[in-house]
């Protein structure tokens, strides 16, 4: 029988993980093995379970217990299943967007960059992309447009932040990803050296005088290519661009100088994985 627990008070401690813990508290850098993340919506929860993530508890609208979340409950064993009236749950920020289902899960161990890149041909590298919405959108494009992995510099927003997971529609659980180092000083020198050691040519997405067009045949001909995208606003650092084998631009019209990093990633992934 499911372990269903009804919550009537928004201040109940059982709701802390969903309503009151910050992303930093969920991440738990001091004891990463105890870190948690929140998956929102039945589809995203299913994708996390498919990836082997271990659930801690569920929070559901009552109507979903025998509805959209029925299969999820069957897969989650005897974990607590908290339920509450919608008038209680709507006090959760963003809850109306989640289709009535949240799941707290253990954070999986971080992947090893060398391992996930061993057989990869096309990888995305995100340099200091700090907006969780952009990170999630880039992951969704990477998964949809045939990228093999996503690598992030240490200053990037964590892909398991709640908003990143939601915007990605759970694709953060479907495409391999890893951080290029533990400290900000590990990038670009150590990270770029590792990419080259792994056999990747590097393509910096940047508007420079010597940029080549994204449809340049030399890019498509590369056996292993790392597509490097920069932070919102500033773009890639000069040192990163200087270290790359190519500097690549997406041709623009109507006087537009550039695309948002998430939009640019979709264009780049589509063109360079064909």
PDB file of C-alpha atoms in Angstrom:
ATOM      1  CA  UNK A   1       0.000   0.000   0.000  1.00  0.00           C
ATOM      2  CA  UNK A   2       1.287   3.510  -0.771  1.00  0.00           C
ATOM      3  CA  UNK A   3       2.477   5.464   2.259  1.00  0.00           C
ATOM      4  CA  UNK A   4       0.107   8.441   1.817  1.00  0.00           C
ATOM      5  CA  UNK A   5       0.337  11.294   4.337  1.00  0.00           C
ATOM      6  CA  UNK A   6      -2.113  14.186   4.170  1.00  0.00           C
ATOM      7  CA  UNK A   7      -0.779  17.693   4.848  1.00  0.00           C
ATOM      8  CA  UNK A   8      -3.192  20.428   5.903  1.00  0.00           C
ATOM      9  CA  UNK A   9      -0.782  23.198   6.941  1.00  0.00           C
ATOM     10  CA  UNK A  10       1.667  24.882   4.555  1.00  0.00           C
ATOM     11  CA  UNK A  11       4.117  25.382   7.438  1.00  0.00           C
ATOM     12  CA  UNK A  12       4.362  21.626   8.080  1.00  0.00           C
ATOM     13  CA  UNK A  13       7.983  20.459   8.250  1.00  0.00           C
ATOM     14  CA  UNK A  14       7.271  17.776   5.657  1.00  0.00           C
ATOM     15  CA  UNK A  15       6.997  20.536   3.065  1.00  0.00           C
ATOM     16  CA  UNK A  16      10.366  22.126   3.916  1.00  0.00           C
ATOM     17  CA  UNK A  17      12.260  20.359   1.133  1.00  0.00           C
ATOM     18  CA  UNK A  18       9.721  21.584  -1.427  1.00  0.00           C
ATOM     19  CA  UNK A  19       8.846  25.007  -0.044  1.00  0.00           C
ATOM     20  CA  UNK A  20      11.638  26.379   2.089  1.00  0.00           C
ATOM     21  CA  UNK A  21      15.064  24.885   1.316  1.00  0.00           C
ATOM     22  CA  UNK A  22      17.189  27.014  -1.014  1.00  0.00           C
ATOM     23  CA  UNK A  23      19.027  25.590  -4.015  1.00  0.00           C
ATOM     24  CA  UNK A  24      22.276  25.891  -2.054  1.00  0.00           C
ATOM     25  CA  UNK A  25      20.801  23.886   0.814  1.00  0.00           C
ATOM     26  CA  UNK A  26      19.534  21.221  -1.565  1.00  0.00           C
ATOM     27  CA  UNK A  27      22.931  21.032  -3.274  1.00  0.00           C
ATOM     28  CA  UNK A  28      24.693  20.588   0.104  1.00  0.00           C
ATOM     29  CA  UNK A  29      28.264  21.184  -1.078  1.00  0.00           C
ATOM     30  CA  UNK A  30      29.724  20.154   2.290  1.00  0.00           C
ATOM     31  CA  UNK A  31      28.073  16.726   2.176  1.00  0.00           C
ATOM     32  CA  UNK A  32      27.274  16.154  -1.518  1.00  0.00           C
ATOM     33  CA  UNK A  33      26.239  12.565  -0.874  1.00  0.00           C
ATOM     34  CA  UNK A  34      23.260  13.999   1.050  1.00  0.00           C
ATOM     35  CA  UNK A  35      22.305  16.460  -1.684  1.00  0.00           C
ATOM     36  CA  UNK A  36      18.792  16.519  -3.108  1.00  0.00           C
ATOM     37  CA  UNK A  37      16.989  17.936  -6.113  1.00  0.00           C
ATOM     38  CA  UNK A  38      13.338  18.515  -6.955  1.00  0.00           C
ATOM     39  CA  UNK A  39      11.758  17.068 -10.098  1.00  0.00           C
ATOM     40  CA  UNK A  40       8.511  18.677 -11.235  1.00  0.00           C
ATOM     41  CA  UNK A  41       5.675  17.135 -13.296  1.00  0.00           C
ATOM     42  CA  UNK A  42       4.959  13.459 -13.987  1.00  0.00           C
ATOM     43  CA  UNK A  43       6.966  13.380 -17.245  1.00  0.00           C
ATOM     44  CA  UNK A  44      10.087  14.855 -15.642  1.00  0.00           C
ATOM     45  CA  UNK A  45       9.816  12.546 -12.624  1.00  0.00           C
ATOM     46  CA  UNK A  46       9.500   9.546 -14.954  1.00  0.00           C
ATOM     47  CA  UNK A  47      12.636  10.604 -16.834  1.00  0.00           C
ATOM     48  CA  UNK A  48      14.566  10.974 -13.582  1.00  0.00           C
ATOM     49  CA  UNK A  49      13.453   7.509 -12.469  1.00  0.00           C
ATOM     50  CA  UNK A  50      14.399   6.075 -15.861  1.00  0.00           C
ATOM     51  CA  UNK A  51      17.898   7.522 -15.356  1.00  0.00           C
ATOM     52  CA  UNK A  52      18.223   5.684 -12.039  1.00  0.00           C
ATOM     53  CA  UNK A  53      17.649   8.627  -9.686  1.00  0.00           C
ATOM     54  CA  UNK A  54      16.472   7.546  -6.229  1.00  0.00           C
ATOM     55  CA  UNK A  55      13.289   9.180  -4.868  1.00  0.00           C
ATOM     56  CA  UNK A  56      12.983  10.409  -1.276  1.00  0.00           C
ATOM     57  CA  UNK A  57       9.357  11.594  -1.186  1.00  0.00           C
ATOM     58  CA  UNK A  58       6.509  12.700  -3.426  1.00  0.00           C
ATOM     59  CA  UNK A  59       4.162  15.655  -3.115  1.00  0.00           C
ATOM     60  CA  UNK A  60       0.928  15.330  -5.067  1.00  0.00           C
ATOM     61  CA  UNK A  61      -2.481  16.790  -5.525  1.00  0.00           C
ATOM     62  CA  UNK A  62      -5.007  14.172  -4.344  1.00  0.00           C
ATOM     63  CA  UNK A  63      -6.461  13.743  -7.837  1.00  0.00           C
ATOM     64  CA  UNK A  64      -3.107  12.550  -9.168  1.00  0.00           C
ATOM     65  CA  UNK A  65      -2.752   9.642  -6.720  1.00  0.00           C
ATOM     66  CA  UNK A  66      -4.999   7.488  -8.874  1.00  0.00           C
ATOM     67  CA  UNK A  67      -4.394   9.583 -11.995  1.00  0.00           C
ATOM     68  CA  UNK A  68      -1.242  10.824 -13.717  1.00  0.00           C
ATOM     69  CA  UNK A  69       1.055   9.835 -10.837  1.00  0.00           C
ATOM     70  CA  UNK A  70      -0.258   6.296 -10.402  1.00  0.00           C
ATOM     71  CA  UNK A  71       2.597   4.721 -12.345  1.00  0.00           C
ATOM     72  CA  UNK A  72       5.163   6.878 -10.525  1.00  0.00           C
ATOM     73  CA  UNK A  73       3.832   5.786  -7.133  1.00  0.00           C
ATOM     74  CA  UNK A  74       4.115   2.147  -8.201  1.00  0.00           C
ATOM     75  CA  UNK A  75       7.790   2.701  -9.083  1.00  0.00           C
ATOM     76  CA  UNK A  76       8.735   4.514  -5.873  1.00  0.00           C
ATOM     77  CA  UNK A  77       8.263   1.792  -3.271  1.00  0.00           C
ATOM     78  CA  UNK A  78       7.272   2.804   0.254  1.00  0.00           C
ATOM     79  CA  UNK A  79       8.571   6.389   0.296  1.00  0.00           C
ATOM     80  CA  UNK A  80       6.306   9.027   1.909  1.00  0.00           C
ATOM     81  CA  UNK A  81       3.688  10.377  -0.468  1.00  0.00           C
ATOM     82  CA  UNK A  82       2.554  13.747   0.823  1.00  0.00           C
ATOM     83  CA  UNK A  83      -0.732  15.078  -0.439  1.00  0.00           C
ATOM     84  CA  UNK A  84      -2.578  18.312   0.231  1.00  0.00           C
ATOM     85  CA  UNK A  85      -5.477  20.325  -1.061  1.00  0.00           C
ATOM     86  CA  UNK A  86      -4.632  22.628  -3.954  1.00  0.00           C
ATOM     87  CA  UNK A  87      -5.324  25.675  -1.744  1.00  0.00           C
ATOM     88  CA  UNK A  88      -2.354  24.591   0.383  1.00  0.00           C
ATOM     89  CA  UNK A  89      -0.112  23.599  -2.514  1.00  0.00           C
ATOM     90  CA  UNK A  90      -0.657  26.741  -4.566  1.00  0.00           C
ATOM     91  CA  UNK A  91       1.378  28.615  -1.954  1.00  0.00           C
ATOM     92  CA  UNK A  92       4.422  26.812  -3.356  1.00  0.00           C
ATOM     93  CA  UNK A  93       6.186  29.098  -5.814  1.00  0.00           C
ATOM     94  CA  UNK A  94       5.493  27.893  -9.325  1.00  0.00           C
ATOM     95  CA  UNK A  95       3.358  24.952  -8.238  1.00  0.00           C
ATOM     96  CA  UNK A  96       0.555  25.663 -10.733  1.00  0.00           C
ATOM     97  CA  UNK A  97       3.158  25.038 -13.478  1.00  0.00           C
ATOM     98  CA  UNK A  98       4.122  21.563 -12.270  1.00  0.00           C
ATOM     99  CA  UNK A  99       0.953  19.672 -13.201  1.00  0.00           C
ATOM    100  CA  UNK A 100       0.424  18.729  -9.590  1.00  0.00           C
ATOM    101  CA  UNK A 101       3.416  16.501  -8.896  1.00  0.00           C
ATOM    102  CA  UNK A 102       6.786  17.075  -7.205  1.00  0.00           C
ATOM    103  CA  UNK A 103       9.431  14.542  -6.223  1.00  0.00           C
ATOM    104  CA  UNK A 104      12.435  15.036  -3.956  1.00  0.00           C
ATOM    105  CA  UNK A 105      15.324  12.845  -5.094  1.00  0.00           C
ATOM    106  CA  UNK A 106      18.906  12.098  -4.132  1.00  0.00           C
ATOM    107  CA  UNK A 107      21.469  13.822  -6.334  1.00  0.00           C
ATOM    108  CA  UNK A 108      23.373  11.229  -8.361  1.00  0.00           C
ATOM    109  CA  UNK A 109      27.194  11.200  -8.216  1.00  0.00           C
ATOM    110  CA  UNK A 110      28.834  13.564 -10.686  1.00  0.00           C
ATOM    111  CA  UNK A 111      29.904  11.976 -13.962  1.00  0.00           C
ATOM    112  CA  UNK A 112      33.532  11.747 -15.069  1.00  0.00           C
ATOM    113  CA  UNK A 113      34.372  13.969 -18.034  1.00  0.00           C
ATOM    114  CA  UNK A 114      36.773  11.488 -19.598  1.00  0.00           C
ATOM    115  CA  UNK A 115      34.262   8.674 -19.420  1.00  0.00           C
ATOM    116  CA  UNK A 116      31.342  10.516 -20.993  1.00  0.00           C
ATOM    117  CA  UNK A 117      33.562  11.946 -23.737  1.00  0.00           C
ATOM    118  CA  UNK A 118      35.228   8.659 -24.608  1.00  0.00           C
ATOM    119  CA  UNK A 119      32.950   7.896 -27.555  1.00  0.00           C
ATOM    120  CA  UNK A 120      31.453  11.372 -28.043  1.00  0.00           C
ATOM    121  CA  UNK A 121      31.753  13.211 -31.371  1.00  0.00           C
ATOM    122  CA  UNK A 122      29.902  16.431 -30.558  1.00  0.00           C
ATOM    123  CA  UNK A 123      29.876  18.037 -27.128  1.00  0.00           C
ATOM    124  CA  UNK A 124      28.597  21.389 -25.891  1.00  0.00           C
ATOM    125  CA  UNK A 125      30.731  23.376 -23.470  1.00  0.00           C
ATOM    126  CA  UNK A 126      29.012  26.067 -21.410  1.00  0.00           C
ATOM    127  CA  UNK A 127      31.311  28.785 -20.088  1.00  0.00           C
ATOM    128  CA  UNK A 128      29.927  30.537 -16.992  1.00  0.00           C
ATOM    129  CA  UNK A 129      26.269  30.289 -18.074  1.00  0.00           C
ATOM    130  CA  UNK A 130      24.585  31.287 -14.825  1.00  0.00           C
ATOM    131  CA  UNK A 131      20.895  31.549 -15.729  1.00  0.00           C
ATOM    132  CA  UNK A 132      19.145  28.239 -14.862  1.00  0.00           C
ATOM    133  CA  UNK A 133      16.549  28.884 -17.577  1.00  0.00           C
ATOM    134  CA  UNK A 134      19.260  29.090 -20.226  1.00  0.00           C
ATOM    135  CA  UNK A 135      21.017  26.003 -18.895  1.00  0.00           C
ATOM    136  CA  UNK A 136      17.768  24.031 -19.037  1.00  0.00           C
ATOM    137  CA  UNK A 137      16.950  25.265 -22.540  1.00  0.00           C
ATOM    138  CA  UNK A 138      20.432  24.377 -23.798  1.00  0.00           C
ATOM    139  CA  UNK A 139      20.099  20.861 -22.406  1.00  0.00           C
ATOM    140  CA  UNK A 140      16.753  20.418 -24.144  1.00  0.00           C
ATOM    141  CA  UNK A 141      18.275  21.503 -27.464  1.00  0.00           C
ATOM    142  CA  UNK A 142      21.349  19.334 -26.917  1.00  0.00           C
ATOM    143  CA  UNK A 143      19.220  16.258 -26.316  1.00  0.00           C
ATOM    144  CA  UNK A 144      16.866  16.978 -29.206  1.00  0.00           C
ATOM    145  CA  UNK A 145      19.579  17.871 -31.723  1.00  0.00           C
ATOM    146  CA  UNK A 146      21.910  14.920 -31.314  1.00  0.00           C
ATOM    147  CA  UNK A 147      24.657  16.256 -29.054  1.00  0.00           C
ATOM    148  CA  UNK A 148      26.531  13.532 -27.178  1.00  0.00           C
ATOM    149  CA  UNK A 149      27.265  15.398 -23.927  1.00  0.00           C
ATOM    150  CA  UNK A 150      27.214  18.760 -22.174  1.00  0.00           C
ATOM    151  CA  UNK A 151      30.224  20.014 -20.234  1.00  0.00           C
ATOM    152  CA  UNK A 152      30.026  22.961 -17.849  1.00  0.00           C
ATOM    153  CA  UNK A 153      32.696  25.209 -16.402  1.00  0.00           C
ATOM    154  CA  UNK A 154      32.705  25.405 -12.581  1.00  0.00           C
ATOM    155  CA  UNK A 155      30.957  28.812 -12.529  1.00  0.00           C
ATOM    156  CA  UNK A 156      27.905  27.550 -14.440  1.00  0.00           C
ATOM    157  CA  UNK A 157      24.495  27.126 -12.855  1.00  0.00           C
ATOM    158  CA  UNK A 158      23.945  23.529 -11.759  1.00  0.00           C
ATOM    159  CA  UNK A 159      21.798  21.540 -14.227  1.00  0.00           C
ATOM    160  CA  UNK A 160      19.881  20.001 -11.306  1.00  0.00           C
ATOM    161  CA  UNK A 161      18.597  23.326 -10.067  1.00  0.00           C
ATOM    162  CA  UNK A 162      14.836  23.113  -9.968  1.00  0.00           C
ATOM    163  CA  UNK A 163      14.208  25.595 -12.765  1.00  0.00           C
ATOM    164  CA  UNK A 164      16.854  24.062 -15.030  1.00  0.00           C
ATOM    165  CA  UNK A 165      15.260  20.652 -14.688  1.00  0.00           C
ATOM    166  CA  UNK A 166      11.795  22.029 -15.414  1.00  0.00           C
ATOM    167  CA  UNK A 167      12.853  24.069 -18.453  1.00  0.00           C
ATOM    168  CA  UNK A 168      14.824  21.124 -19.835  1.00  0.00           C
ATOM    169  CA  UNK A 169      11.697  18.926 -19.565  1.00  0.00           C
ATOM    170  CA  UNK A 170      13.862  16.351 -17.806  1.00  0.00           C
ATOM    171  CA  UNK A 171      16.434  16.048 -20.590  1.00  0.00           C
ATOM    172  CA  UNK A 172      19.142  16.738 -17.982  1.00  0.00           C
ATOM    173  CA  UNK A 173      18.554  13.072 -17.114  1.00  0.00           C
ATOM    174  CA  UNK A 174      18.844  11.900 -20.713  1.00  0.00           C
ATOM    175  CA  UNK A 175      22.091  13.433 -21.938  1.00  0.00           C
ATOM    176  CA  UNK A 176      25.433  12.899 -20.138  1.00  0.00           C
ATOM    177  CA  UNK A 177      26.969  15.943 -18.480  1.00  0.00           C
ATOM    178  CA  UNK A 178      29.900  16.822 -16.263  1.00  0.00           C
ATOM    179  CA  UNK A 179      31.790  19.797 -14.873  1.00  0.00           C
ATOM    180  CA  UNK A 180      35.177  20.747 -16.295  1.00  0.00           C
ATOM    181  CA  UNK A 181      36.911  20.991 -12.942  1.00  0.00           C
ATOM    182  CA  UNK A 182      35.933  21.842  -9.378  1.00  0.00           C
ATOM    183  CA  UNK A 183      37.221  25.406  -9.066  1.00  0.00           C
ATOM    184  CA  UNK A 184      36.856  28.507 -11.236  1.00  0.00           C
ATOM    185  CA  UNK A 185      40.593  28.548 -11.884  1.00  0.00           C
ATOM    186  CA  UNK A 186      40.325  25.121 -13.576  1.00  0.00           C
ATOM    187  CA  UNK A 187      38.920  26.914 -16.637  1.00  0.00           C
ATOM    188  CA  UNK A 188      40.011  27.667 -19.271  1.00  0.00           C
ATOM    189  CA  UNK A 189      43.572  26.342 -19.043  1.00  0.00           C
ATOM    190  CA  UNK A 190      42.970  22.882 -17.559  1.00  0.00           C
ATOM    191  CA  UNK A 191      39.597  22.386 -19.190  1.00  0.00           C
ATOM    192  CA  UNK A 192      40.808  23.329 -22.671  1.00  0.00           C
ATOM    193  CA  UNK A 193      43.878  21.121 -22.255  1.00  0.00           C
ATOM    194  CA  UNK A 194      41.616  18.191 -21.372  1.00  0.00           C
ATOM    195  CA  UNK A 195      39.405  18.748 -24.420  1.00  0.00           C
ATOM    196  CA  UNK A 196      42.443  18.720 -26.681  1.00  0.00           C
ATOM    197  CA  UNK A 197      43.854  15.659 -24.936  1.00  0.00           C
ATOM    198  CA  UNK A 198      40.540  13.898 -25.637  1.00  0.00           C
ATOM    199  CA  UNK A 199      40.927  14.690 -29.327  1.00  0.00           C
ATOM    200  CA  UNK A 200      38.414  17.531 -29.713  1.00  0.00           C
ATOM    201  CA  UNK A 201      38.780  20.488 -31.997  1.00  0.00           C
ATOM    202  CA  UNK A 202      37.227  23.499 -30.309  1.00  0.00           C
ATOM    203  CA  UNK A 203      34.793  25.996 -31.822  1.00  0.00           C
ATOM    204  CA  UNK A 204      34.133  29.241 -29.944  1.00  0.00           C
ATOM    205  CA  UNK A 205      30.745  30.782 -30.726  1.00  0.00           C
ATOM    206  CA  UNK A 206      31.683  34.472 -30.944  1.00  0.00           C
ATOM    207  CA  UNK A 207      31.366  37.497 -33.193  1.00  0.00           C
ATOM    208  CA  UNK A 208      34.925  38.383 -34.166  1.00  0.00           C
ATOM    209  CA  UNK A 209      36.551  39.721 -37.307  1.00  0.00           C
ATOM    210  CA  UNK A 210      38.129  36.335 -37.998  1.00  0.00           C
ATOM    211  CA  UNK A 211      34.971  34.292 -37.269  1.00  0.00           C
ATOM    212  CA  UNK A 212      33.994  31.677 -39.825  1.00  0.00           C
ATOM    213  CA  UNK A 213      30.367  31.033 -40.726  1.00  0.00           C
ATOM    214  CA  UNK A 214      28.681  28.173 -38.928  1.00  0.00           C
ATOM    215  CA  UNK A 215      28.160  26.410 -42.251  1.00  0.00           C
ATOM    216  CA  UNK A 216      31.915  26.365 -43.007  1.00  0.00           C
ATOM    217  CA  UNK A 217      32.595  22.808 -44.272  1.00  0.00           C
ATOM    218  CA  UNK A 218      35.721  22.497 -42.134  1.00  0.00           C
ATOM    219  CA  UNK A 219      33.557  22.383 -39.017  1.00  0.00           C
ATOM    220  CA  UNK A 220      31.298  19.600 -40.257  1.00  0.00           C
ATOM    221  CA  UNK A 221      34.367  17.620 -41.332  1.00  0.00           C
ATOM    222  CA  UNK A 222      35.811  17.441 -37.812  1.00  0.00           C
ATOM    223  CA  UNK A 223      35.551  13.992 -36.279  1.00  0.00           C
ATOM    224  CA  UNK A 224      35.318  15.402 -32.744  1.00  0.00           C
ATOM    225  CA  UNK A 225      34.115  18.937 -32.105  1.00  0.00           C
ATOM    226  CA  UNK A 226      33.455  20.848 -28.877  1.00  0.00           C
ATOM    227  CA  UNK A 227      31.054  23.774 -29.358  1.00  0.00           C
ATOM    228  CA  UNK A 228      31.803  26.410 -26.714  1.00  0.00           C
ATOM    229  CA  UNK A 229      29.090  28.885 -25.695  1.00  0.00           C
ATOM    230  CA  UNK A 230      29.583  31.877 -23.443  1.00  0.00           C
ATOM    231  CA  UNK A 231      27.790  33.550 -20.615  1.00  0.00           C
ATOM    232  CA  UNK A 232      24.751  35.763 -21.043  1.00  0.00           C
ATOM    233  CA  UNK A 233      25.649  39.302 -22.032  1.00  0.00           C
ATOM    234  CA  UNK A 234      29.453  39.118 -22.141  1.00  0.00           C
ATOM    235  CA  UNK A 235      29.861  35.984 -24.232  1.00  0.00           C
ATOM    236  CA  UNK A 236      33.094  34.007 -24.193  1.00  0.00           C
ATOM    237  CA  UNK A 237      36.227  35.377 -22.560  1.00  0.00           C
ATOM    238  CA  UNK A 238      39.039  36.538 -24.824  1.00  0.00           C
ATOM    239  CA  UNK A 239      41.376  33.872 -23.424  1.00  0.00           C
ATOM    240  CA  UNK A 240      38.924  31.097 -24.293  1.00  0.00           C
ATOM    241  CA  UNK A 241      38.451  32.408 -27.823  1.00  0.00           C
ATOM    242  CA  UNK A 242      42.215  32.650 -28.293  1.00  0.00           C
ATOM    243  CA  UNK A 243      42.653  29.018 -27.224  1.00  0.00           C
ATOM    244  CA  UNK A 244      40.037  27.646 -29.635  1.00  0.00           C
ATOM    245  CA  UNK A 245      40.759  26.151 -33.056  1.00  0.00           C
ATOM    246  CA  UNK A 246      37.868  28.051 -34.662  1.00  0.00           C
ATOM    247  CA  UNK A 247      35.849  31.145 -33.904  1.00  0.00           C
ATOM    248  CA  UNK A 248      32.341  30.673 -35.302  1.00  0.00           C
ATOM    249  CA  UNK A 249      29.472  33.053 -36.001  1.00  0.00           C
ATOM    250  CA  UNK A 250      25.827  32.587 -36.877  1.00  0.00           C
ATOM    251  CA  UNK A 251      25.005  34.983 -39.756  1.00  0.00           C
ATOM    252  CA  UNK A 252      22.531  37.677 -38.683  1.00  0.00           C
ATOM    253  CA  UNK A 253      20.154  39.997 -40.529  1.00  0.00           C
ATOM    254  CA  UNK A 254      18.018  43.102 -39.850  1.00  0.00           C
ATOM    255  CA  UNK A 255      20.809  44.619 -37.781  1.00  0.00           C
ATOM    256  CA  UNK A 256      20.537  42.021 -35.014  1.00  0.00           C
ATOM    257  CA  UNK A 257      23.980  41.515 -33.491  1.00  0.00           C
ATOM    258  CA  UNK A 258      23.481  38.171 -31.702  1.00  0.00           C
ATOM    259  CA  UNK A 259      21.077  35.568 -30.349  1.00  0.00           C
ATOM    260  CA  UNK A 260      20.377  34.599 -26.766  1.00  0.00           C
ATOM    261  CA  UNK A 261      22.778  31.815 -25.764  1.00  0.00           C
ATOM    262  CA  UNK A 262      19.979  29.229 -25.613  1.00  0.00           C
ATOM    263  CA  UNK A 263      18.734  30.136 -29.100  1.00  0.00           C
ATOM    264  CA  UNK A 264      22.282  30.207 -30.459  1.00  0.00           C
ATOM    265  CA  UNK A 265      22.915  26.750 -29.031  1.00  0.00           C
ATOM    266  CA  UNK A 266      19.958  25.280 -30.924  1.00  0.00           C
ATOM    267  CA  UNK A 267      21.164  26.744 -34.226  1.00  0.00           C
ATOM    268  CA  UNK A 268      24.725  25.545 -33.617  1.00  0.00           C
ATOM    269  CA  UNK A 269      23.729  22.045 -32.547  1.00  0.00           C
ATOM    270  CA  UNK A 270      21.441  21.574 -35.550  1.00  0.00           C
ATOM    271  CA  UNK A 271      24.040  22.750 -38.046  1.00  0.00           C
ATOM    272  CA  UNK A 272      27.064  21.002 -36.588  1.00  0.00           C
ATOM    273  CA  UNK A 273      25.548  17.557 -35.945  1.00  0.00           C
ATOM    274  CA  UNK A 274      24.174  17.080 -39.458  1.00  0.00           C
TER     275      UNK A 274
END
